[in-house]
Short mmCIF file of C-alpha atoms and ligand atoms in Angstrom, two decimals:
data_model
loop_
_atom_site.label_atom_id
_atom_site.label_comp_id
_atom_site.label_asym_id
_atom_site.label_seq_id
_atom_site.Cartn_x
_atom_site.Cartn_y
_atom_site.Cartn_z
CA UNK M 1 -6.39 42.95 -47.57
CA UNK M 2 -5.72 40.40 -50.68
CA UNK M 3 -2.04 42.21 -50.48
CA UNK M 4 -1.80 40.07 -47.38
CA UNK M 5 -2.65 37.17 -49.11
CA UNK M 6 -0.50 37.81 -52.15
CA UNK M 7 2.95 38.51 -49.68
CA UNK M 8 1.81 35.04 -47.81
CA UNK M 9 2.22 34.06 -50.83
CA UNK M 10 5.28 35.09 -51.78
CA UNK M 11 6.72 34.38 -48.56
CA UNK M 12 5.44 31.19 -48.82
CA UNK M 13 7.51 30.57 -52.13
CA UNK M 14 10.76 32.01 -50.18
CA UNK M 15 10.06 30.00 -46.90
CA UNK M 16 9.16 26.45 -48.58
CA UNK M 17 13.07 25.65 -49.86
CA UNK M 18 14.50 26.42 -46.45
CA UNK M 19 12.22 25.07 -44.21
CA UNK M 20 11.60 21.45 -46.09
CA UNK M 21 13.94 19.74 -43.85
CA UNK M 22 13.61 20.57 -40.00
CA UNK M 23 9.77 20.54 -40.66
CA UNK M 24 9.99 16.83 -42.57
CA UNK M 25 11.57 16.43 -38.84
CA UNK M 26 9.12 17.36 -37.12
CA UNK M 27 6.29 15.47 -38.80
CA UNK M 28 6.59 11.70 -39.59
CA UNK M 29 3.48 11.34 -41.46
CA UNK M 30 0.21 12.92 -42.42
CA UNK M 31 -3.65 11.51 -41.62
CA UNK M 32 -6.41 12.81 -43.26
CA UNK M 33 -10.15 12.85 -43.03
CA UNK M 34 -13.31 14.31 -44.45
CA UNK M 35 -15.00 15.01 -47.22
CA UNK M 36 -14.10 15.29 -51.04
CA UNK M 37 -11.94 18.74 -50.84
CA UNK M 38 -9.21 16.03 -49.42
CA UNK M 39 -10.75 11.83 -50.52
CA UNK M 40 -7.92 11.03 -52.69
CA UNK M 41 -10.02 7.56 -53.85
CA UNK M 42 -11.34 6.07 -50.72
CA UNK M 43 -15.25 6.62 -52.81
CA UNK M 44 -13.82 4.24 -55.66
CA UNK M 45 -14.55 1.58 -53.62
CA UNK M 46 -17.57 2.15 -52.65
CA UNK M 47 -20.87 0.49 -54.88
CA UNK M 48 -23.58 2.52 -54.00
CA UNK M 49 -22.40 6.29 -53.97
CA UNK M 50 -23.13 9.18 -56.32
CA UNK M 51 -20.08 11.13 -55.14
CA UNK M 52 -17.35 9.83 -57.50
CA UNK M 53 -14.84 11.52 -59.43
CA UNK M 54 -12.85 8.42 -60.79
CA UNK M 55 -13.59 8.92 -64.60
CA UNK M 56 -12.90 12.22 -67.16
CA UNK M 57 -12.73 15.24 -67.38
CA UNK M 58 -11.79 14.85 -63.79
CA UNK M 59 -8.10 14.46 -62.99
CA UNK M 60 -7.71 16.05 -66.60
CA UNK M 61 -4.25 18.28 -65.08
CA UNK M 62 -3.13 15.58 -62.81
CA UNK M 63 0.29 13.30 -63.81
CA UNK M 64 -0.68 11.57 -66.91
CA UNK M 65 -4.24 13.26 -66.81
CA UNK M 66 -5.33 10.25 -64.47
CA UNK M 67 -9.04 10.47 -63.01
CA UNK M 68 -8.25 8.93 -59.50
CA UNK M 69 -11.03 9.57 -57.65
CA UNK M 70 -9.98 13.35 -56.76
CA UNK M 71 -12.53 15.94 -57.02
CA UNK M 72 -10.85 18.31 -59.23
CA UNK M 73 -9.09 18.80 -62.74
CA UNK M 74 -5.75 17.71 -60.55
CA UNK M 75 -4.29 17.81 -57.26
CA UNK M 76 -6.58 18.68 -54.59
CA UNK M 77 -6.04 20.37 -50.67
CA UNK M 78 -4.68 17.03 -49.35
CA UNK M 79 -2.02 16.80 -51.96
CA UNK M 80 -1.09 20.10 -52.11
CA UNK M 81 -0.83 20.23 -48.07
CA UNK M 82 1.38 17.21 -48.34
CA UNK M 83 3.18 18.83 -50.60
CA UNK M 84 3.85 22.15 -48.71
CA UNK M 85 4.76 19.77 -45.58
CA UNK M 86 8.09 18.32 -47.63
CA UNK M 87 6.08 14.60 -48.59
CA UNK M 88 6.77 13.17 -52.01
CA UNK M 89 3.61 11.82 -52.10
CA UNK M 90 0.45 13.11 -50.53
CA UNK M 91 -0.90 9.86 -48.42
CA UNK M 92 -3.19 7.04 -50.15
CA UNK M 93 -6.93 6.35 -49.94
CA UNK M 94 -7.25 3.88 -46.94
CA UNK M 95 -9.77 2.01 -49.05
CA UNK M 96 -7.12 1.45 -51.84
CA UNK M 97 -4.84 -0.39 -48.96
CA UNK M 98 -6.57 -4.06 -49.60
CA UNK M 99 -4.13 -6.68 -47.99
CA UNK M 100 -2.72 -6.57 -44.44
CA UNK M 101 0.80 -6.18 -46.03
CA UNK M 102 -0.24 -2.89 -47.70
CA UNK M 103 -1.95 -1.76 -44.64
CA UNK M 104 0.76 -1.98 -42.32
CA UNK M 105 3.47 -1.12 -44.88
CA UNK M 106 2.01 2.31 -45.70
CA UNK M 107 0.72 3.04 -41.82
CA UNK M 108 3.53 4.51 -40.51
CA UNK M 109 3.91 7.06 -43.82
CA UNK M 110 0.10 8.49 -43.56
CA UNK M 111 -3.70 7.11 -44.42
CA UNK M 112 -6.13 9.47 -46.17
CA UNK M 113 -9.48 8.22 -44.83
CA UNK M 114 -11.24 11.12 -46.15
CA UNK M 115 -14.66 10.42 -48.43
CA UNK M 116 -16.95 12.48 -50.87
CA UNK M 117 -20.36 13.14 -49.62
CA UNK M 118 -19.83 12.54 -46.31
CA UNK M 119 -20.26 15.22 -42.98
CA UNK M 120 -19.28 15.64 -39.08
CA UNK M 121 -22.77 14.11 -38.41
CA UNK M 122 -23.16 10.44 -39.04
CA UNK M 123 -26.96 11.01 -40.82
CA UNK M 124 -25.24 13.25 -43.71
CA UNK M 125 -24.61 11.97 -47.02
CA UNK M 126 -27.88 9.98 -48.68
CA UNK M 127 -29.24 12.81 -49.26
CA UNK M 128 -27.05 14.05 -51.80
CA UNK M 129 -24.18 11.24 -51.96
CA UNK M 130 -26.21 7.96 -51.21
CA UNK M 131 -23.01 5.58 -49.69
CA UNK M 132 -20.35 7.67 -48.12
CA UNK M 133 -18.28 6.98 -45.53
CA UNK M 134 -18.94 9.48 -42.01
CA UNK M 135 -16.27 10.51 -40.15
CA UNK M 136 -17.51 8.71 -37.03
CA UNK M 137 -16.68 5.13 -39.15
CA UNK M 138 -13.42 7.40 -40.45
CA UNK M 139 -12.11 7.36 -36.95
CA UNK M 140 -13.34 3.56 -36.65
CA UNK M 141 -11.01 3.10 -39.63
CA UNK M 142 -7.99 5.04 -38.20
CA UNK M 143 -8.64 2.89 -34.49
CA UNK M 144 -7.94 -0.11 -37.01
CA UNK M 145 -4.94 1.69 -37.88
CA UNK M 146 -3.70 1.86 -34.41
CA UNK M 147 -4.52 -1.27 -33.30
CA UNK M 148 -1.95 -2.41 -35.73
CA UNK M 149 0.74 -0.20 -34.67
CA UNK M 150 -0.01 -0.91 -31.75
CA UNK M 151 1.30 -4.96 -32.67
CA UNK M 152 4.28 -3.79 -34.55
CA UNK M 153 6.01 -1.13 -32.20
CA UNK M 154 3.77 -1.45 -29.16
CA UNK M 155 1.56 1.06 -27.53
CA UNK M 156 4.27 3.45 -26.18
CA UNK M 157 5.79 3.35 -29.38
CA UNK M 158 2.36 4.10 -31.21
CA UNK M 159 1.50 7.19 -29.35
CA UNK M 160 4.83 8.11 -29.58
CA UNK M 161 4.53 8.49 -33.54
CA UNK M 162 1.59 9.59 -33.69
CA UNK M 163 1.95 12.83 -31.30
CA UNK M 164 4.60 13.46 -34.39
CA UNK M 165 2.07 13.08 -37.01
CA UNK M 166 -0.46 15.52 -38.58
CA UNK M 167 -4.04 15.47 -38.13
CA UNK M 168 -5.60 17.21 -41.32
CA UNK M 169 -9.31 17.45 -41.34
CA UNK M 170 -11.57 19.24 -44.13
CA UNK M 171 -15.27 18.47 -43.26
CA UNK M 172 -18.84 20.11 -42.70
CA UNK M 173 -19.84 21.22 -46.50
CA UNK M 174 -22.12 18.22 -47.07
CA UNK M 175 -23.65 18.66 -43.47
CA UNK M 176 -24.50 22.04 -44.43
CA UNK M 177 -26.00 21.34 -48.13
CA UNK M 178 -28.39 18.82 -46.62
CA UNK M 179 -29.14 21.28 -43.55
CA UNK M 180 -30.00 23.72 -45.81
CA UNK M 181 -31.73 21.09 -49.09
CA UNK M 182 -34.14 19.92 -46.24
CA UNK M 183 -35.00 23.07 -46.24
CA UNK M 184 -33.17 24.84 -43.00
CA UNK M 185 -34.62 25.00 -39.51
CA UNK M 186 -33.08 26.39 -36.24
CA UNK M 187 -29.73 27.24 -36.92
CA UNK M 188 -28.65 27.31 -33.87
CA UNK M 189 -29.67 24.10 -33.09
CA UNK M 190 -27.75 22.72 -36.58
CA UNK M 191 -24.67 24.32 -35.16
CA UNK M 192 -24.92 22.86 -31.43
CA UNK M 193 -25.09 19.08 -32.92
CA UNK M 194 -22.86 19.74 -35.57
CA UNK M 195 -19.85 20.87 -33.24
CA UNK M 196 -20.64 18.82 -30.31
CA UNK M 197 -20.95 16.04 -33.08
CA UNK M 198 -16.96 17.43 -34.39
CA UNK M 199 -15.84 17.35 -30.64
CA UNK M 200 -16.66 14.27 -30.39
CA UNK M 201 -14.84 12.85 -33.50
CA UNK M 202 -11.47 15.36 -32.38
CA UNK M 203 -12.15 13.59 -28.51
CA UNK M 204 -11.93 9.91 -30.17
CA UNK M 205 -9.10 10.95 -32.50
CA UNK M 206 -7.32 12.49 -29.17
CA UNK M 207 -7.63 8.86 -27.47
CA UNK M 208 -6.59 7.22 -29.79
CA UNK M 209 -3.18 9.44 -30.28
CA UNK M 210 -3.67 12.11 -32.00
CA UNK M 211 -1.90 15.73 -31.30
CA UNK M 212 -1.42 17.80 -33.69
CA UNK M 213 -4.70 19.09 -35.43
CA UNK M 214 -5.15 21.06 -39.21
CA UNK M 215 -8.41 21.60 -39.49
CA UNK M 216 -9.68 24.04 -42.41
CA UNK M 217 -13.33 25.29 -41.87
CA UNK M 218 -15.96 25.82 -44.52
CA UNK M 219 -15.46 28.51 -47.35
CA UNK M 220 -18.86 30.54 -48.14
CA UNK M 221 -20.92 27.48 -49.23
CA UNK M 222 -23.67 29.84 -51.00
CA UNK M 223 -20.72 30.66 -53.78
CA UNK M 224 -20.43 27.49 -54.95
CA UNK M 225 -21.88 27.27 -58.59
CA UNK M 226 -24.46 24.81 -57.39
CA UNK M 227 -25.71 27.12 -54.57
CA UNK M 228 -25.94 30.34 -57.18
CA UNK M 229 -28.47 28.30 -59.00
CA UNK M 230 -30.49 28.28 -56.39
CA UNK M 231 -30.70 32.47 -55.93
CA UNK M 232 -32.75 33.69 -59.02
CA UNK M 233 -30.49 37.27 -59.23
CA UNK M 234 -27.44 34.75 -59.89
CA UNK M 235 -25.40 36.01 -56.99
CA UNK M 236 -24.09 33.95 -53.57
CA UNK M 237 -26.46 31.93 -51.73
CA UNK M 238 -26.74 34.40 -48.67
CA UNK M 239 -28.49 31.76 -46.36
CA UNK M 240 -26.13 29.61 -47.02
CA UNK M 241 -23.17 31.66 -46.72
CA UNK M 242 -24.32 32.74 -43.40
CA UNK M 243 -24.42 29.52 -41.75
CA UNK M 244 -21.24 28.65 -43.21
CA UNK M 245 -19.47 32.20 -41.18
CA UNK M 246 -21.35 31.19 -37.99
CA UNK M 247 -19.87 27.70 -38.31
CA UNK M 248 -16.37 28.94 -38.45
CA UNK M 249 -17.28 30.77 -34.76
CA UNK M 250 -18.93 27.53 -33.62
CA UNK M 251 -16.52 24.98 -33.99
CA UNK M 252 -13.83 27.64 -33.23
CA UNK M 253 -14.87 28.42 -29.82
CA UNK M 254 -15.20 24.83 -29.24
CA UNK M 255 -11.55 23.93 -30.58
CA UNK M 256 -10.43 26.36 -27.80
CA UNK M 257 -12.57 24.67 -25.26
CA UNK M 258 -11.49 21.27 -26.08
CA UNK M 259 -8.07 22.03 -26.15
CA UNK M 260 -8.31 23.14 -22.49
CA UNK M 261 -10.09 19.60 -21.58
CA UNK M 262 -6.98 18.04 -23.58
CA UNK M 263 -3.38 19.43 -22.45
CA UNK M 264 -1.65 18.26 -25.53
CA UNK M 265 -3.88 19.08 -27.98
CA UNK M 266 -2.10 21.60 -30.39
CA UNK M 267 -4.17 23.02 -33.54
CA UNK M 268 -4.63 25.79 -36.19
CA UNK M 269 -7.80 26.03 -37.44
CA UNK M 270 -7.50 27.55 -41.16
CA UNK M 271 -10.27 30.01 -41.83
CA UNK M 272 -11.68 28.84 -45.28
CA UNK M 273 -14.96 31.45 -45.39
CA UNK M 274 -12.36 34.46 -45.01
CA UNK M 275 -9.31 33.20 -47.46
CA UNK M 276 -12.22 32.69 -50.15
CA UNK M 277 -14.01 35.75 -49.36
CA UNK M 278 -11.03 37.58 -49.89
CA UNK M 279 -10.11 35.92 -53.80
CA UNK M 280 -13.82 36.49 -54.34
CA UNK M 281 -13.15 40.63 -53.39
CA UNK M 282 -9.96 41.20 -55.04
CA UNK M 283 -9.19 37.95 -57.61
CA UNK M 284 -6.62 40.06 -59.74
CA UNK M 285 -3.45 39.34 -57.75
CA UNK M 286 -4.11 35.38 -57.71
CA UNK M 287 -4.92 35.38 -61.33
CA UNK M 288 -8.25 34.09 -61.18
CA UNK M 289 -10.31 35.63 -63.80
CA UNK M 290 -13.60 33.35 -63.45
CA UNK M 291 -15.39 33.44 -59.72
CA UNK M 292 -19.17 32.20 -60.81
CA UNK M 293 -18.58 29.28 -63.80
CA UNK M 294 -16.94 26.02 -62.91
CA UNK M 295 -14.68 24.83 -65.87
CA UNK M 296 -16.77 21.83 -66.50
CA UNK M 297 -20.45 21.17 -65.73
CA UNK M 298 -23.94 22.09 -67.19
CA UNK M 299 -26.63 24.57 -66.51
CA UNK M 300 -26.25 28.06 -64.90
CA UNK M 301 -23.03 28.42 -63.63
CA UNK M 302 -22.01 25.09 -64.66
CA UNK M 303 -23.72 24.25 -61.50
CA UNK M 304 -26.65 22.25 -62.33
CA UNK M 305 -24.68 18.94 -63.44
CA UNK M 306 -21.23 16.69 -62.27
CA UNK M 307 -18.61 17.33 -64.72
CA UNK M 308 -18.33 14.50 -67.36
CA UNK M 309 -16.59 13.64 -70.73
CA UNK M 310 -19.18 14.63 -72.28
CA UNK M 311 -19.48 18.21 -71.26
CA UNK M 312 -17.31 20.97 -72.60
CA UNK M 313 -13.88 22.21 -70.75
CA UNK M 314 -13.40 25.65 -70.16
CA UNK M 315 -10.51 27.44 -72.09
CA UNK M 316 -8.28 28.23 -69.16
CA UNK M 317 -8.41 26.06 -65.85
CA UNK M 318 -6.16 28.45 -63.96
CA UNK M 319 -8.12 31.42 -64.65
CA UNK M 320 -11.48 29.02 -63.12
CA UNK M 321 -11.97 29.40 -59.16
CA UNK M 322 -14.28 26.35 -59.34
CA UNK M 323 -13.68 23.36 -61.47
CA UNK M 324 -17.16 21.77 -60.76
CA UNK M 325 -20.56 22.32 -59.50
CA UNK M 326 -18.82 21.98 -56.24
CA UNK M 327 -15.48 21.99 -56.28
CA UNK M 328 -12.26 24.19 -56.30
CA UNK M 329 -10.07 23.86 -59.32
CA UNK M 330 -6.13 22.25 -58.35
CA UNK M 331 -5.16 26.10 -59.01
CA UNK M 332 -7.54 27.38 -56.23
CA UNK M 333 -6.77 24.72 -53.65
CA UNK M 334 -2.99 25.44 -53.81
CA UNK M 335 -3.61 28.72 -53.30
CA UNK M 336 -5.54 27.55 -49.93
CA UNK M 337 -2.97 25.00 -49.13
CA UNK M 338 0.03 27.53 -49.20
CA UNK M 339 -2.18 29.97 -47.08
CA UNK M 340 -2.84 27.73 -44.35
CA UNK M 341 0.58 26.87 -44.14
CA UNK M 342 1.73 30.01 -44.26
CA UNK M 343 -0.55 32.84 -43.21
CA UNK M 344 -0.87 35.04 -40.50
CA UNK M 345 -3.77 35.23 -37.88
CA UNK M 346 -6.06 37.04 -40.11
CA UNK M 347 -6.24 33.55 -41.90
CA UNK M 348 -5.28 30.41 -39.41
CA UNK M 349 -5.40 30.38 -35.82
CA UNK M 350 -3.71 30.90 -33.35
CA UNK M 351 -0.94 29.65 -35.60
CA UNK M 352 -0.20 28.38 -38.94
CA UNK M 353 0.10 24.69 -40.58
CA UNK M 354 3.83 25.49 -40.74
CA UNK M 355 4.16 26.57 -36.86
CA UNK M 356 1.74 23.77 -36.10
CA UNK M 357 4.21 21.49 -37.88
CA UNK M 358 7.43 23.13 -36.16
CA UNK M 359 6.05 22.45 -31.67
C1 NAG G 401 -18.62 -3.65 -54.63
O1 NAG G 401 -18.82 -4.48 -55.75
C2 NAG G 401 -17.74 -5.35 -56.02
C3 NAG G 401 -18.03 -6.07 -57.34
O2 NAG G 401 -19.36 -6.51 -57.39
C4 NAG G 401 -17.59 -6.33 -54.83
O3 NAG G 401 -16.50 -7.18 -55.06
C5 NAG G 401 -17.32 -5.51 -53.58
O4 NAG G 401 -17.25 -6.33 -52.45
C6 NAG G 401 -18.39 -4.46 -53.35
N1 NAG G 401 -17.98 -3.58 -52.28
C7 NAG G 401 -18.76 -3.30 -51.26
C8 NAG G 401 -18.18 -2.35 -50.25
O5 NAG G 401 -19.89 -3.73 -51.11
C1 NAG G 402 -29.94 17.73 -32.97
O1 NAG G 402 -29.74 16.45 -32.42
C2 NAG G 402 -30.87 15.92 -31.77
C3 NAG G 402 -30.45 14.64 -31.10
O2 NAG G 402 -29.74 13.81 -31.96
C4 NAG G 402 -31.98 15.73 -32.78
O3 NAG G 402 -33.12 15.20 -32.17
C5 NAG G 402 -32.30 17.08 -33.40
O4 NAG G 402 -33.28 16.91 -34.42
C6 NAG G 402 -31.07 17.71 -33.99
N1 NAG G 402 -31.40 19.06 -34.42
C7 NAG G 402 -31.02 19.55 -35.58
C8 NAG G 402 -31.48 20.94 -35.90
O5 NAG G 402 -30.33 18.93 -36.37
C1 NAG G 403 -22.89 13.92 -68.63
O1 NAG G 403 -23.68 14.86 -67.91
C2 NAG G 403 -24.85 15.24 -68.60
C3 NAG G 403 -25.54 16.29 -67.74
O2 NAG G 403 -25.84 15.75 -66.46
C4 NAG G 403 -25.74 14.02 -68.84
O3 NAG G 403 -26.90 14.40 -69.55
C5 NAG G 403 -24.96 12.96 -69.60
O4 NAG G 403 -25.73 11.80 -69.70
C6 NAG G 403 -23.66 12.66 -68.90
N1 NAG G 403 -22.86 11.77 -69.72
C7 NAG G 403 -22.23 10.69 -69.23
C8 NAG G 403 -21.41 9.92 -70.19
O5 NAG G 403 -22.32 10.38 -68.06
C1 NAG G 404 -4.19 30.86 -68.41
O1 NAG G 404 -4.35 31.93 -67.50
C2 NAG G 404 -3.18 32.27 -66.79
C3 NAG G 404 -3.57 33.33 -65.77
O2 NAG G 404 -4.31 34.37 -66.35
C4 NAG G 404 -2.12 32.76 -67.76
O3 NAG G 404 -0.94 33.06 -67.06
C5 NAG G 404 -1.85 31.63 -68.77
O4 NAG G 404 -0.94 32.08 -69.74
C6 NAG G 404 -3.14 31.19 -69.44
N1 NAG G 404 -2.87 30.00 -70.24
C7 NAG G 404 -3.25 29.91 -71.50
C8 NAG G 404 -2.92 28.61 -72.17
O5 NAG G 404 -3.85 30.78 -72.08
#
């Protein structure tokens, strides 16, 4: 099964050079939102939060080993998505866009909106994160956003853009961690507010012009080198892991519902649990050597501490799965990037970021 990965892969490599220009055609601009596996620096500006990444070792393999607020050693699934899409540049932190003039400058070229610590449900973050920004006040940003493109090329001319543009949304880890920190409950419950809570945010986003939808679920949360602390044999977090596979059925089965309540809603709906799974069974063909230790961190696993200066690097950061306690290194997060945008239905459905890109 990983040899499917592995010829995505290549095909990916083969596909990217040809296809750069009809799909930088298709989509004008890229908006993202959710948590930090995409906030390219919108947590910088926040005073009160715990989830920040805007000082070394992180950003240690990004352009001129910058710490910018991304959660990894360099580019993370934002980047690398904007990348795959034909962008030069994968779209600033909304936050970092202080004056009018740099708002409406940059809003027709993409916003990230995205923020670390923060979940689908508006309660999620002080637990772990303390100040985080929720994706219900994400879309509250973005309906700033439209209001002014609304005043420069009027409303016709808004939605008109915008059903052009690429809705990329990576959220539901943090949820999950508190969920499961407060000690769990009734599942099933969890999982009713939790996609009701994402159709919700999709609904707004809809309204307010979105089309096109990316949306990557959760990969098995109990793997993370934070979560294997917490299971004395050292291995996966099982509880966790399962309520991160029954979230991927959850908030599918409601993507297909919603998209029958909205007649131009178009998505692909990247399955993160499987594409992870699969590295975790067969790592060989990727290269990654290192599955349980995150490059930089303390404790177990690496997983009981943030990464910091003043914690040791690991030797080789390609070889490393997870950079942090909870967080894929740049080299794993490429590897998810080009699968999304290239994979077949084992891995994104019921079509790929690339097809998404191309209706
Ligand atoms: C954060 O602190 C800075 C410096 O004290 C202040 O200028 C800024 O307004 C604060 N930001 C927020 C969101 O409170
Ligand atoms: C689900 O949402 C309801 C209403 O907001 C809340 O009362 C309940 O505690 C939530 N249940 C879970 C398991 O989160
Ligand atoms: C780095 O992390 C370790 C472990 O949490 C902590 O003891 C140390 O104070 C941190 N150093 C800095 C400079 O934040
Ligand atoms: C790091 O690991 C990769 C994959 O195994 C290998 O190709 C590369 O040569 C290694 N780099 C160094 C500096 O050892």
């Amino acid at each position: 099964m990983a040899e499917t990965v592995v010829f995505t892969l290549l095909l990916a490599f083969c596909l990217v050079g040809l296809s750069l220009q009809t799909v930088q055609a298709k989509i004008n601009a890229m908006f993202v939102f959710g948590d930090s596996t995409v906030d390219v620096g919108n947590n910088n500006y926040l005073n009160n939060t715990k989830a920040k990444a805007n000082f070394p070792h992180y950003g240690v393999d990004f352009p001129s080993s910058t710490a910018t607020g991304r959660f990894s050693n360099g580019f993370n699934t934002a980047d690398q998505l904007a990348q795959q899409l034909g962008f030069p540049m994968s779209p600033p932190a909304f936050l970092s866009l202080q004056t009018r003039q740099s708002l409406t400058s940059q809003m027709f070229k993409g916003i990230n909106f995205a923020s670390g610590g923060s979940g689908i449900l508006s309660h999620t973050g002080p637990l772990l994160a303390g100040e985080v920004i929720p994706m219900s006040m994400q879309v509250r940003h973005f309906a700033m956003v439209r209001c002014n493109m609304d005043k420069s090329k009027g409303s016709y001319g808004a939605s008109d853009f915008l059903s052009r543009s690429l809705f990329f949304i990576s959220s539901g880890s943090n949820d999950m961690f508190e969920y499961s920190l407060n000690g769990e409950g009734d599942d099933t419950a969890f999982l009713v507010n939790l996609t009701s809570s994402y159709k919700n945010h999709l609904k707004a986003l809809y309204h307010l012009g979105a089309r096109k939808f990316g949306i990557v679920s959760v990969p098995p949360l109990g793997c993370c080198p934070s979560q294997r602390v917490r299971n004395p044999t050292g291995e996966c977090y099982e509880v966790l892991n399962d309520i991160s596979r029954t979230s991927y059925a959850a908030i599918g089965a409601m993507l297909k519902e919603l998209q029958m309540d909205l007649p131009e809603m178009k998505y692909a709906f990247g399955n993160a649990y499987k594409i992870v799974s699969y590295v975790l069974q067969d790592p060989q063909p990727l290269h990654f050597k290192e599955l349980k230790v995150a490059c930089c961190g303390g404790g177990p696993y690496n997983g009981s501490y943030a990464c910091n200066q003043t914690l040791p690097l690991c030797a080789n950061r390609t070889e490393h799965l997870f950079w942090d306690w909870f967080h894929p290194t740049q080299a794993a997060s490429e590897m998810a990037a080009e699968t999304l945008f290239t994979a077949n239905k084992n891995f994104v459905t019921p079509i790929n970021f690339q097809q998404l890109t191309e209706l």
